[in-house]
């Protein structure tokens, strides 16, 4: 029997999954799904049980959808090389054919690139074909370059985004969006029919007697649930599409509302992007954002954010060193004070700066924080508390449901003024002014810092003498810290 294996990683969906589709076509529906979970991942310093739970739920949903569609997903809790080696051994023992093709969608993080390169050689050396596709970004990091020089990466967002928009008009990119439109139609037809057509025609048990060798995914979910500290949102493509369509009703207000944290004005799609339940291409397809020059203000602003995400992937792919160090060499060794007591207060939302505390508590309670507030708390950590941006970046990865290396690193380096196209170091956010501007009547602060509920709209940003006893005084003085930050950065400029 000729069949293929699709190696799922962060593309946890069937509809509009390019590498899965390619494999499916070549093998005429005989494609088996595999997910390899390397247990080493559980020991990572920035491991997040909450995000892992969302991931497991997404994976369970994918397994169920594949089964409904006549297919299957095997979950092995070992790294990919060991997983595929053990599969091949079992297939050989049972006298079965090896897969003709293993497919996956490309990943742009340094660890993943390295792993994929090794795995490609590994398969080829065993006579197994490999097919990889683009999925995670609409336009891959290497597809955009300055002028004619393919090696020449952008370092500034605006020219990058102009080039990105030019690509959007090309037939090749339009075709990618069209494929996603068909993927969305497929999902809609499923919900109308109430049942799934058996598009896959092979299951693991058809191939292997020992298919139960896969660790039980449900067990992982059960065990990990003990460490979960927040309500985990509903996962998967159908849920993502539902959220996208709700957001669609309000997209024209996005420009007006996106900076106001008390308003539900942003898409809240980021955790779906992280797992590939949804992609930027699908969002563009559904919202019909591929109409340059004809978009309304809110639509255009929203598309720009999708481009920011791709920009940070572009940076990570071209400059993988940013994962560990500042993009700007001059700021690689800043004289951070790294005060542990301040860091703890920041994490707990007890700095005495209401807007900062509200953001940090929103993060701890929900696993998400509004983008404007992410910028405020990141600026506060680095330029008021004088703590290394990497401490904040790591903490965000521990807590965010959407924690994702490229945009997280990009956001932190932007706020710390160490990245490409960053906030200039001398433009330091004043947390009180940010608070007054973006949360004018204190609704956001009241929601997450209930101790301050009783203060007036004016006082709530900077409590002063009417500060309730159960709310801390500011742990540092903004004007003093600002001067210190200017000196620290100035010494290296
Ligand atoms: C310090 C800091 C850390 C961040 N860490 C992450 C992270 O780990 N994961 C993550 O997905 N985003 C991160 N962001 C970017 C941004 O805050 C979130 O993507 C956004 O808040 C998610 O909410 P949303 O889906 O409602 O966004 P929307 O406003 O609805 O935007 C739509 C999508 O565009 C993308 N996007 C929006 N803003 C940005 C941005 N500034 N940079 C890159 N992409 C953007 C996201 O994919 C988002 O889902 C970070 C930003 C900062 C300042």
XYZ file of C-alpha atoms and ligand atoms in Angstrom:
546
model
C 0.000 0.000 0.000
C 1.298 3.424 -0.897
C 0.660 5.965 1.831
C 2.114 9.077 3.414
C 2.568 10.468 6.914
C 1.873 14.066 7.782
C 3.979 15.256 10.691
C 1.850 17.825 12.563
C 3.728 20.439 14.593
C 2.166 23.884 14.888
C -0.357 23.479 12.062
C -3.087 21.763 14.066
C -5.906 21.764 11.549
C -7.140 19.915 8.474
C -8.861 22.695 6.510
C -6.439 24.625 4.339
C -3.364 22.769 5.604
C -0.994 22.995 2.607
C 1.462 20.157 3.370
C -1.295 17.810 4.481
C -3.170 18.558 1.260
C -0.104 17.974 -0.900
C 0.487 14.609 0.748
C -3.210 13.750 0.475
C -3.197 14.429 -3.265
C -0.050 12.424 -3.918
C -1.258 9.510 -1.831
C -4.922 9.790 -2.840
C -6.308 10.135 0.651
C -3.976 7.586 2.259
C -2.305 9.890 4.760
C -1.760 9.252 8.458
C -1.209 11.980 11.025
C 1.613 11.887 13.536
C 2.515 14.174 16.394
C 5.778 13.671 18.289
C 6.010 15.285 21.641
C 9.505 15.463 23.020
C 9.260 15.093 26.814
C 12.335 17.302 27.194
C 9.947 20.154 26.427
C 8.313 19.690 29.860
C 11.606 20.649 31.504
C 12.052 23.910 29.606
C 12.559 26.918 31.839
C 9.784 28.844 30.111
C 7.370 25.877 30.007
C 3.781 27.027 30.476
C 1.264 24.437 31.768
C -1.595 26.716 30.718
C -0.384 27.040 27.128
C 0.419 23.309 27.062
C -3.144 22.554 28.122
C -4.519 24.671 25.282
C -2.149 22.888 22.944
C -3.278 19.448 24.163
C -6.906 20.423 23.774
C -6.232 21.599 20.252
C -4.451 18.345 19.505
C -7.312 16.287 20.930
C -9.723 18.241 18.745
C -7.548 17.586 15.721
C -7.407 13.875 16.531
C -11.221 13.771 16.729
C -11.626 15.682 13.435
C -9.183 13.383 11.680
C -11.066 10.348 12.966
C -14.375 11.841 11.812
C -12.832 12.309 8.393
C -11.768 8.650 8.211
C -8.182 9.335 9.251
C -6.123 9.133 12.412
C -3.511 10.853 14.559
C -0.844 8.963 16.421
C 0.676 10.771 19.395
C 4.145 9.621 20.420
C 5.817 11.141 23.452
C 9.338 10.982 22.092
C 11.333 13.294 19.858
C 10.855 12.991 16.072
C 13.989 11.035 15.235
C 13.250 8.392 17.888
C 9.554 8.390 16.951
C 10.117 7.822 13.242
C 12.907 5.300 13.939
C 10.598 3.267 16.149
C 7.801 3.453 13.585
C 10.061 2.285 10.812
C 11.314 -0.560 12.978
C 7.779 -1.729 13.734
C 6.671 -1.419 10.119
C 9.665 -3.460 9.043
C 9.025 -6.095 11.740
C 5.415 -6.410 10.639
C 6.468 -6.645 6.988
C 4.701 -3.432 6.001
C 5.705 -0.858 3.425
C 7.416 2.286 4.639
C 5.664 5.596 3.906
C 6.431 6.955 0.469
C 6.337 10.500 1.737
C 6.522 12.453 4.984
C 5.144 15.983 4.834
C 5.256 18.978 7.139
C 4.699 22.712 7.102
C 7.782 24.825 7.540
C 8.676 26.451 10.858
C 10.963 29.469 11.179
C 12.288 29.260 14.736
C 16.009 28.454 15.021
C 15.454 25.200 16.948
C 12.827 23.989 14.485
C 14.884 24.879 11.402
C 17.781 22.907 12.713
C 15.566 19.930 13.625
C 13.823 19.957 10.246
C 17.063 20.117 8.325
C 18.322 17.045 10.188
C 15.037 15.182 9.748
C 14.948 15.876 6.016
C 18.394 14.296 5.606
C 17.349 11.447 7.885
C 14.313 10.572 5.744
C 16.126 10.956 2.467
C 18.925 8.675 3.646
C 16.248 6.004 4.191
C 14.675 6.496 0.800
C 11.582 8.253 2.159
C 10.404 11.321 0.266
C 9.871 14.642 2.016
C 7.412 17.395 1.075
C 7.389 20.685 2.955
C 5.065 23.645 2.426
C 4.507 27.191 3.591
C 1.673 27.629 6.052
C 2.448 29.654 9.115
C 3.105 32.944 7.284
C 1.318 34.062 4.138
C 4.629 35.294 2.766
C 7.651 33.403 4.039
C 10.559 35.269 5.645
C 12.943 34.558 2.760
C 10.431 35.607 0.076
C 10.761 39.285 0.918
C 14.090 40.975 0.329
C 15.430 44.404 -0.530
C 16.001 45.075 -4.218
C 17.369 42.125 -6.143
C 19.552 40.685 -3.418
C 17.812 37.623 -1.989
C 20.044 37.665 1.081
C 19.157 41.224 1.956
C 16.629 41.325 4.792
C 14.562 44.267 5.941
C 15.245 45.727 9.372
C 12.551 48.390 9.349
C 8.837 47.631 9.396
C 7.475 50.313 7.003
C 9.467 49.396 3.870
C 8.978 45.718 4.721
C 5.227 46.190 4.903
C 5.180 48.130 1.610
C 6.994 45.266 -0.090
C 4.650 42.782 1.594
C 1.665 44.683 0.155
C 3.216 44.547 -3.311
C 3.499 40.775 -2.983
C -0.139 40.602 -1.919
C -1.129 41.792 -5.393
C 0.746 39.015 -7.181
C -0.967 35.980 -8.679
C 1.097 33.574 -6.557
C -0.015 35.091 -3.265
C -3.607 35.487 -4.469
C -3.615 31.746 -5.209
C -2.512 31.032 -1.622
C -5.461 33.039 -0.325
C -7.868 31.319 -2.736
C -6.823 27.927 -1.345
C -7.690 29.185 2.121
C -11.096 30.371 0.907
C -11.747 26.804 -0.245
C -10.571 25.514 3.155
C -13.097 27.787 4.877
C -15.843 26.645 2.472
C -14.994 23.063 3.431
C -15.428 23.907 7.117
C -18.746 25.642 6.445
C -20.031 22.697 4.433
C -19.178 20.366 7.338
C -21.203 22.372 9.787
C -24.160 22.499 7.371
C -24.094 18.756 6.688
C -23.548 17.911 10.354
C -21.216 15.086 9.330
C -17.800 14.722 7.808
C -17.042 13.033 4.500
C -14.445 10.260 4.836
C -11.702 12.036 2.946
C -8.939 9.943 4.513
C -8.851 6.266 3.710
C -6.340 4.789 6.108
C -5.978 4.414 9.884
C -2.957 3.443 11.939
C -4.547 0.159 12.929
C -4.864 -0.784 9.235
C -1.118 -0.623 9.105
C 0.212 -1.641 12.490
C -0.982 -4.216 14.962
C 0.898 -2.288 17.608
C -0.728 1.044 16.890
C -1.551 1.381 20.602
C 2.156 2.106 21.159
C 1.221 5.786 21.092
C 1.032 7.382 24.531
C -2.484 8.381 25.336
C -2.995 12.045 24.665
C -5.885 12.208 27.087
C -3.570 11.091 29.914
C -1.321 14.049 29.261
C -4.283 16.377 29.322
C -5.496 14.884 32.568
C -2.085 15.055 34.281
C -1.295 18.546 33.067
C -4.702 19.846 34.142
C -3.468 19.761 37.757
C -1.030 22.576 36.958
C -3.461 24.751 35.080
C -4.159 28.058 36.833
C -6.607 29.815 34.494
C -9.733 28.950 32.487
C -8.516 27.536 29.170
C -10.468 28.928 26.202
C -12.163 26.638 23.702
C -9.631 25.417 21.161
C -9.503 24.449 17.485
C -10.279 25.693 13.996
C -14.052 25.822 14.326
C -13.764 27.918 17.474
C -11.140 30.144 15.824
C -13.402 30.744 12.850
C -16.301 31.566 15.165
C -14.162 34.135 16.978
C -12.955 35.569 13.669
C -16.521 36.008 12.439
C -17.559 37.741 15.643
C -14.631 40.091 15.253
C -15.538 40.666 11.585
C -18.778 42.379 12.648
C -16.724 45.056 14.379
C -13.608 45.279 12.289
C -14.386 48.766 11.018
C -14.004 50.003 14.614
C -10.655 48.277 15.076
C -8.657 51.455 14.427
C -10.681 53.365 17.007
C -10.783 50.674 19.688
C -7.568 48.709 19.380
C -5.625 50.839 21.865
C -8.290 50.948 24.564
C -7.798 47.979 26.884
C -11.222 48.250 28.537
C -12.928 47.676 25.158
C -13.176 44.236 23.538
C -11.875 45.810 20.340
C -9.180 43.401 19.171
C -9.560 39.997 17.571
C -8.156 37.812 20.399
C -6.994 35.398 17.739
C -3.331 35.222 18.758
C -3.541 31.919 20.661
C -5.167 30.325 17.596
C -2.305 31.542 15.393
C 0.182 30.041 17.788
C -1.138 26.493 17.245
C -2.029 26.928 13.610
C -5.743 26.477 14.319
C -5.947 29.531 12.120
C -3.425 31.317 9.902
C -2.943 34.852 8.689
C -3.825 33.635 5.176
C -7.191 32.325 6.409
C -7.901 35.587 8.203
C -7.098 37.557 5.063
C -9.306 35.203 3.038
C -12.268 35.429 5.389
C -12.041 39.211 5.896
C -11.186 39.799 2.243
C -8.219 41.948 3.183
C -6.538 41.265 -0.156
C -7.956 44.455 -1.681
C -5.091 46.944 -1.393
C -6.325 50.519 -1.685
C -9.934 49.525 -1.034
C -9.804 48.693 2.657
C -11.668 50.664 5.308
C -9.571 52.219 8.078
C -10.155 49.414 10.606
C -9.433 46.724 8.016
C -6.222 48.387 6.958
C -5.025 48.763 10.559
C -5.810 45.120 11.222
C -3.924 43.940 8.150
C -0.941 45.985 9.357
C -0.898 43.965 12.582
C -0.910 40.702 10.648
C 2.061 42.110 8.730
C 3.823 43.025 12.015
C 3.589 39.387 12.982
C 5.152 38.291 9.701
C 7.796 41.021 10.068
C 8.956 39.527 13.374
C 9.205 36.105 11.719
C 11.243 37.722 8.957
C 13.603 39.132 11.600
C 13.895 35.885 13.549
C 14.578 33.909 10.385
C 17.220 36.283 9.057
C 18.773 37.128 12.431
C 18.302 34.034 14.627
C 20.699 35.579 17.153
C 17.840 37.817 18.377
C 16.516 34.814 20.269
C 19.379 35.211 22.730
C 20.675 38.724 22.371
C 19.789 42.308 21.452
C 19.430 42.987 17.732
C 21.320 46.282 18.165
C 24.881 45.327 19.023
C 25.496 48.552 20.946
C 22.776 47.553 23.426
C 23.872 43.981 23.979
C 25.502 44.738 27.317
C 23.426 47.360 29.079
C 24.027 47.897 32.802
C 20.739 46.406 34.014
C 20.106 46.600 37.773
C 18.052 43.360 37.810
C 16.530 43.869 41.247
C 14.754 40.602 42.175
C 12.346 42.307 44.595
C 11.165 44.697 41.894
C 10.843 41.814 39.427
C 8.604 39.903 41.850
C 6.435 42.984 42.432
C 6.098 43.453 38.664
C 5.078 39.829 38.123
C 2.536 39.998 40.936
C 1.023 43.287 39.779
C 2.077 45.119 42.958
C 4.311 47.914 41.673
C 2.048 50.737 42.848
C 1.542 51.817 39.213
C -2.127 50.983 38.583
C -1.989 50.509 34.799
C 1.067 48.254 35.095
C -0.512 46.241 37.906
C -3.785 45.882 36.000
C -1.910 44.499 32.978
C 0.161 42.049 34.977
C -2.921 40.796 36.799
C -4.864 40.452 33.553
C -1.991 38.319 32.282
C -1.914 36.093 35.376
C -5.692 35.694 35.489
C -6.423 35.154 31.803
C -3.162 34.255 29.999
C -3.640 37.232 27.680
C -2.802 40.922 27.927
C -3.907 43.776 25.723
C -1.211 44.912 23.278
C -1.110 48.534 24.503
C -0.642 47.307 28.059
C 2.025 44.796 26.965
C 3.957 47.788 25.647
C 3.439 49.724 28.893
C 4.497 46.903 31.247
C 7.482 46.007 29.055
C 8.657 49.603 28.986
C 8.136 49.826 32.751
C 10.175 46.665 33.448
C 13.100 47.780 31.327
C 13.155 51.547 31.717
C 11.631 52.108 35.154
C 12.759 48.968 36.961
C 15.933 48.689 34.857
C 15.537 44.935 34.470
C 16.880 43.006 31.482
C 14.187 42.601 28.810
C 14.995 38.869 28.638
C 13.614 38.387 32.148
C 10.314 39.852 31.015
C 10.360 37.959 27.745
C 10.817 34.658 29.600
C 8.095 35.453 32.121
C 5.674 36.262 29.284
C 6.478 32.888 27.712
C 5.673 31.196 31.014
C 2.287 32.848 31.251
C 0.924 33.874 27.840
C -1.475 31.532 26.060
C -0.278 33.085 22.803
C 3.419 32.985 23.860
C 5.286 32.795 20.577
C 9.014 33.345 20.135
C 9.011 35.725 17.140
C 6.338 38.273 18.188
C 7.263 37.994 21.866
C 10.935 38.625 21.225
C 10.041 41.362 18.728
C 7.666 43.047 21.182
C 10.180 42.953 24.016
C 13.062 44.201 21.929
C 10.846 46.952 20.552
C 9.872 48.132 24.041
C 13.425 47.809 25.389
C 14.754 49.771 22.367
C 17.232 46.991 21.626
C 15.496 45.530 18.560
C 15.241 46.401 14.905
C 12.978 49.359 14.274
C 12.437 49.836 18.022
C 10.999 52.591 20.147
C 13.952 55.079 20.387
C 15.583 54.649 23.815
C 15.037 58.274 24.846
C 11.276 58.032 24.223
C 10.297 56.529 27.558
C 6.633 55.807 28.295
C 5.302 57.722 31.287
C 2.999 55.084 32.850
C 0.708 57.742 34.333
C 0.219 59.530 31.020
C -0.265 56.240 29.158
C -2.890 55.294 31.711
C -4.773 58.591 31.380
C -4.652 58.440 27.604
C -5.687 54.830 27.032
C -7.831 54.092 30.084
C -9.285 57.575 30.639
C -12.031 56.616 33.085
C -10.042 53.830 34.724
C -12.433 51.013 33.709
C -9.587 48.639 32.881
C -7.773 49.409 36.131
C -10.975 48.921 38.144
C -11.531 45.518 36.541
C -8.133 44.121 37.484
C -7.155 46.191 40.532
C -10.370 46.159 42.537
C -8.662 47.795 45.568
C -8.747 51.031 43.570
C -12.403 50.830 42.567
C -13.448 53.592 44.952
C -11.011 56.209 43.614
C -12.189 58.924 41.246
C -11.486 58.691 37.504
C -8.759 61.276 38.014
C -7.049 59.748 41.045
C -7.142 56.163 39.885
C -4.142 56.555 37.572
C -1.877 57.888 40.346
C -3.501 57.217 43.735
C -1.382 59.600 45.919
C -2.712 60.427 49.385
C -6.015 58.606 48.892
C -4.275 55.336 48.146
C -6.086 52.485 49.957
C -3.947 50.718 52.576
C -4.097 47.410 50.727
C -2.535 48.878 47.585
C 1.255 49.470 47.512
C 2.944 52.841 47.131
C 4.972 53.155 43.883
C 8.075 50.965 44.267
C 10.164 53.428 42.260
C 9.827 57.051 41.198
C 9.257 57.314 37.458
C 11.119 60.604 36.955
C 14.210 59.332 38.823
C 14.264 55.986 36.992
C 13.800 57.693 33.670
C 17.017 59.667 34.184
C 18.867 56.487 35.189
C 17.610 54.684 32.085
C 18.718 57.541 29.854
C 22.217 57.285 31.376
C 22.377 53.506 30.971
C 21.362 53.658 27.312
C 23.238 56.914 26.678
C 26.500 55.324 27.871
C 26.276 52.836 25.010
C 24.980 55.121 22.270
C 6.143 42.932 24.978
C 5.231 42.258 23.968
C 5.164 40.878 23.922
C 4.323 40.238 22.978
N 4.276 38.861 22.957
C 3.509 38.240 22.019
C 3.462 36.823 21.947
O 4.123 36.108 22.692
N 2.642 36.260 21.014
C 1.894 37.019 20.155
O 1.160 36.457 19.337
N 1.946 38.361 20.188
C 2.713 38.995 21.095
N 2.746 40.360 21.134
C 2.006 41.126 20.102
C 0.569 41.531 20.477
O 0.542 42.111 21.741
C -0.404 40.360 20.455
O -0.279 39.644 19.243
C -1.851 40.846 20.552
O -2.037 41.573 21.731
C -2.794 39.653 20.529
O -4.101 40.048 20.704
P -5.128 40.045 19.488
O -5.086 38.736 18.801
O -6.432 40.507 20.030
O -4.491 41.137 18.557
P -5.119 41.992 17.366
O -4.936 43.414 17.701
O -6.475 41.542 17.044
O -4.132 41.699 16.151
C -4.362 40.629 15.235
C -3.129 39.774 15.153
O -2.039 40.523 14.644
C -0.829 40.126 15.286
N -0.290 41.247 16.050
C -0.988 42.228 16.648
N -0.145 43.102 17.234
C 1.097 42.651 17.012
C 2.392 43.110 17.367
N 2.593 44.238 18.062
N 3.460 42.394 16.992
C 3.310 41.249 16.267
N 2.099 40.760 15.894
C 1.011 41.459 16.266
C -1.191 38.983 16.217
O -0.977 37.773 15.548
C -2.664 39.232 16.487
O -3.372 38.084 16.870
C 3.568 41.025 22.074
C 3.654 42.420 22.136
C 4.471 43.025 23.078
C 4.537 44.524 23.122
